[in-house]
Amino acid sequence: MKISEIDIPDAIKGFYTESGISELYPPQEKAVEAGLLEGRNILAAVPTASGKTMIAEMAMLKSIINGGKCLYIVPLRALASEKYARFREFEELNMQAGVSTGDLDSRDEWLGRRDIIVATSEKTDSLIRNGASWIKDITVIVADEVHLLDSPDRGPTLEITLARLMQMNPDVQIIALSATVGNAQEMAQWLDAALVESKWRPIDLLEGVFLSGAIKFQNSLRTVEHKYKDELTDLVYDTLDEGGQCLVFESSRRNAEASARRLGQTLGKSLGIPGSSESSESPGHEYSVELDSLANRVLDTGETEITRRLAQCVRGGAAFHHAGLLSEQRKLIEDGFRNNLIKVLSSTPTLAAGLNMPARRVIIKSYRRYDPNYGMVPIPVLEYKQMAGRAGRPGLDPYGESVLISKSDEEMEVLIEQYVNNNAEDIYSKLGTESALRTHILSIVSTGLVKNREELMDFLGRTFFGYQQDTWKLAAVVDEVIEFLVANNLVIDSDGLHPTELGELVTKLYIDPMSASTIMEGKRHLGRVNVTELTLLQLICNTPNMRPLYLRNNDYSWLDDYVQQHNDEFVAPPPPHSSEYEWFMSEVKTAVLLLEWISESKEDDITSRFNIGPGDIRAQADTAQWLMHSTARIFSYLGSEHAGFAEELVERISYGAAKELLPIIKIKGIGRVRARKLYNAGYKDIEAIRKEKFKALADIIGPKIAANTLRQLGIDVEPEPNGDHDQTGKGTGQQNIIDF
Ligand SMILES: Nc1ncnc2c1ncn2[C@@H]1O[C@H](COP(=O)(O)OP(=O)(O)OP(=O)(O)O)[C@@H](O)[C@H]1O
Ligand SMILES: [Mg+2]
């Protein structure tokens, strides 16, 4: 079907044809035929790279032209950025996109002025809880990667969010985009959607298994020359030699780094990247300069060991990617790979979902993954298909290949049967657990969506869980949850279900009611405790919203000593050797990590002491900041004298700095290290900095940051012809940080 034949306004047709898309892909055509453009709900369960986004786009654009507003829900921040970047192209059509992944207790009313809002499911849930006024104006909801309903961590939130939105806006059009799964029909019925299924893919994706020098694809065999020390390098070169790029999925961060290091060393030589002694005439010189510049940008992001290791790989044209990296590092690497500077990227499965990457060959190094309960277990077929599907994306590669690696004939046969020739599993709702229901029941009672048990059971009956199973199965756990909420003064169960003020507060803070209970219990103990930073940090580490660090063998002895020394600072520590003690120690370990962070320990020291990456420090700090903010709010509500102290810690966690730096650290671009330098040089507040000469500041924090700082403070800084800077003292009024 040609774009010109579709029932959409001409402006939209023009937009697509100008961008080179003149014909719909077959699954897109099926969606249109199924009523996509007449407002029908659609579930598209079609292969990777088959243009699911455009199915959603057509419905969204049509709706916006008719005055509508669209919400695009994604599972991951990386995907949110990719989709946001794409939807910004609609500015040409005078449509504005916005992305929201930030704080979980704000309404973000500014988003109401956008036509398309991209958000994670958690963010969407929190916007609903906080009563964002524009939610009622939504006309089209897109649920991307909707098969993640099956995920125990993320699924329930997506499911509840969709069920609520459908109840709140009964006329809304739902577009759900899914991988091909066994029970798509069931999901479609739940969503009251027309099901679009297809096996069609625009670019051929050959799936195969490698064994001793050859890849066995479904209908062909491809020999891979053995030129290097290991099979992975052979497999990578086989693709690089013909001009493609490779994405390698590893089962652990450590393996991802090790592969990137090995590949970077070999790659550097064979791509003709000259050593520093060679002349600028050598063939790989220009490429090498570009890689060096990217590596230097990586180094600019932080002074940690892992950053140096990453930069080293980048110089050789390889890189690794995992959650231990800072988000700005991940972005540099993703862009470097997209721009064909990084030829091979070795990653944990974080890159598996939905992203468009120029990977001609995806190599799945290990199909097993560590599970804390079962040890190494094979990954689900669905996940394998998602990884494989990163290869062969339209407009990026002429074909794609995915390769599993086997060690024997038997294993090869198993892999072909289990993965290559297999279909993805059915998906099941994970809503039926106490922890999922606890948080969502409080939320639906607090926001007035249900007023009594019958309405609650009725609502649960409209979830995917309710569609797949009888809701009476939930009755016992619902009773337990209500009992818990009542006991903690979050809900009143009398003549219907009613939220308390505290219940409403906890809902808006977006924390697990169990976390609220832990915080309230902690508050009751504080009178008997020597309250320090450690006290409140350990308290939040004791909540189920915090994921404590694992204990390693060499942690026990220092943690034991530490706990002894600080015993009077903890809220209700369990007795040593009790069953809870081990858990408590991991909470203390996490609290110490946060304490180091706010005491300005060097990032490199923290990462090596706790054996984590800088990205992990930020992730822990982000969670801690949110939980400490919640603690401050709950303390304040309960009239605790420690509310102010908790509030102060929120800021310290956010910046990773001591209290004395707070007056100056809010200057954008300063950061904890430079703020400390300024403070030690006597600049203890904004006024002292504002009064200073550019040159004096530049000597401490460098000319670029000094100029930027003064500009933020309303001081003009003019570059002088002789390279010096002068300040006129006149305010520009542009980037004032007046609220400081
Ligand atoms: N009709 C079309 N003609 C040409 N290119 C198209 C068409 N529709 C989509 N594309 C291109 O196909 C690429 C892949 O599309 P998209 O990201 O939507 O895939 P997907 O189905 O969502 O895959 P995944 O399951 O991996 O998320 C995009 O770069 C898009 O521009
Ligand atoms: Mg997609």
mmCIF file with all atom_site columns, N, CA, C and O and ligand atoms in Angstrom, residues 53 83 144-145 354, ligand 2:
data_model
loop_
_atom_site.group_PDB
_atom_site.id
_atom_site.type_symbol
_atom_site.label_atom_id
_atom_site.label_alt_id
_atom_site.label_comp_id
_atom_site.label_asym_id
_atom_site.label_entity_id
_atom_site.label_seq_id
_atom_site.pdbx_PDB_ins_code
_atom_site.Cartn_x
_atom_site.Cartn_y
_atom_site.Cartn_z
_atom_site.occupancy
_atom_site.B_iso_or_equiv
_atom_site.pdbx_formal_charge
_atom_site.auth_seq_id
_atom_site.auth_comp_id
_atom_site.auth_asym_id
_atom_site.auth_atom_id
_atom_site.pdbx_PDB_model_num
ATOM   1  N  N  . THR A 1 53  ? 7.066  1.044  15.127 1.00 0.00 ? 53  THR A N  1
ATOM   2  C  CA . THR A 1 53  ? 6.967  2.444  15.561 1.00 0.00 ? 53  THR A CA 1
ATOM   3  C  C  . THR A 1 53  ? 6.086  3.247  14.604 1.00 0.00 ? 53  THR A C  1
ATOM   4  O  O  . THR A 1 53  ? 5.279  4.066  15.035 1.00 0.00 ? 53  THR A O  1
ATOM   5  N  N  . LYS A 1 83  ? 13.251 7.250  20.952 1.00 0.00 ? 83  LYS A N  1
ATOM   6  C  CA . LYS A 1 83  ? 11.923 7.595  20.422 1.00 0.00 ? 83  LYS A CA 1
ATOM   7  C  C  . LYS A 1 83  ? 11.711 9.112  20.453 1.00 0.00 ? 83  LYS A C  1
ATOM   8  O  O  . LYS A 1 83  ? 11.158 9.693  19.528 1.00 0.00 ? 83  LYS A O  1
ATOM   9  N  N  . ASP A 1 144 ? 4.877  0.358  24.010 1.00 0.00 ? 144 ASP A N  1
ATOM   10 C  CA . ASP A 1 144 ? 5.941  -0.282 23.222 1.00 0.00 ? 144 ASP A CA 1
ATOM   11 C  C  . ASP A 1 144 ? 6.524  -1.434 24.034 1.00 0.00 ? 144 ASP A C  1
ATOM   12 O  O  . ASP A 1 144 ? 6.611  -1.342 25.258 1.00 0.00 ? 144 ASP A O  1
ATOM   13 N  N  . GLU A 1 145 ? 6.930  -2.489 23.355 1.00 0.00 ? 145 GLU A N  1
ATOM   14 C  CA . GLU A 1 145 ? 7.513  -3.664 24.022 1.00 0.00 ? 145 GLU A CA 1
ATOM   15 C  C  . GLU A 1 145 ? 6.550  -4.203 25.083 1.00 0.00 ? 145 GLU A C  1
ATOM   16 O  O  . GLU A 1 145 ? 6.936  -4.498 26.217 1.00 0.00 ? 145 GLU A O  1
ATOM   17 N  N  . GLY A 1 354 ? 14.349 -3.050 21.465 1.00 0.00 ? 354 GLY A N  1
ATOM   18 C  CA . GLY A 1 354 ? 13.788 -1.959 20.668 1.00 0.00 ? 354 GLY A CA 1
ATOM   19 C  C  . GLY A 1 354 ? 14.737 -0.998 19.970 1.00 0.00 ? 354 GLY A C  1
ATOM   20 O  O  . GLY A 1 354 ? 14.308 -0.240 19.127 1.00 0.00 ? 354 GLY A O  1
HETATM 21 MG MG . MG  B 2 .   ? 10.308 -1.044 18.406 1.00 0.00 ? 2   MG  B MG 1
#
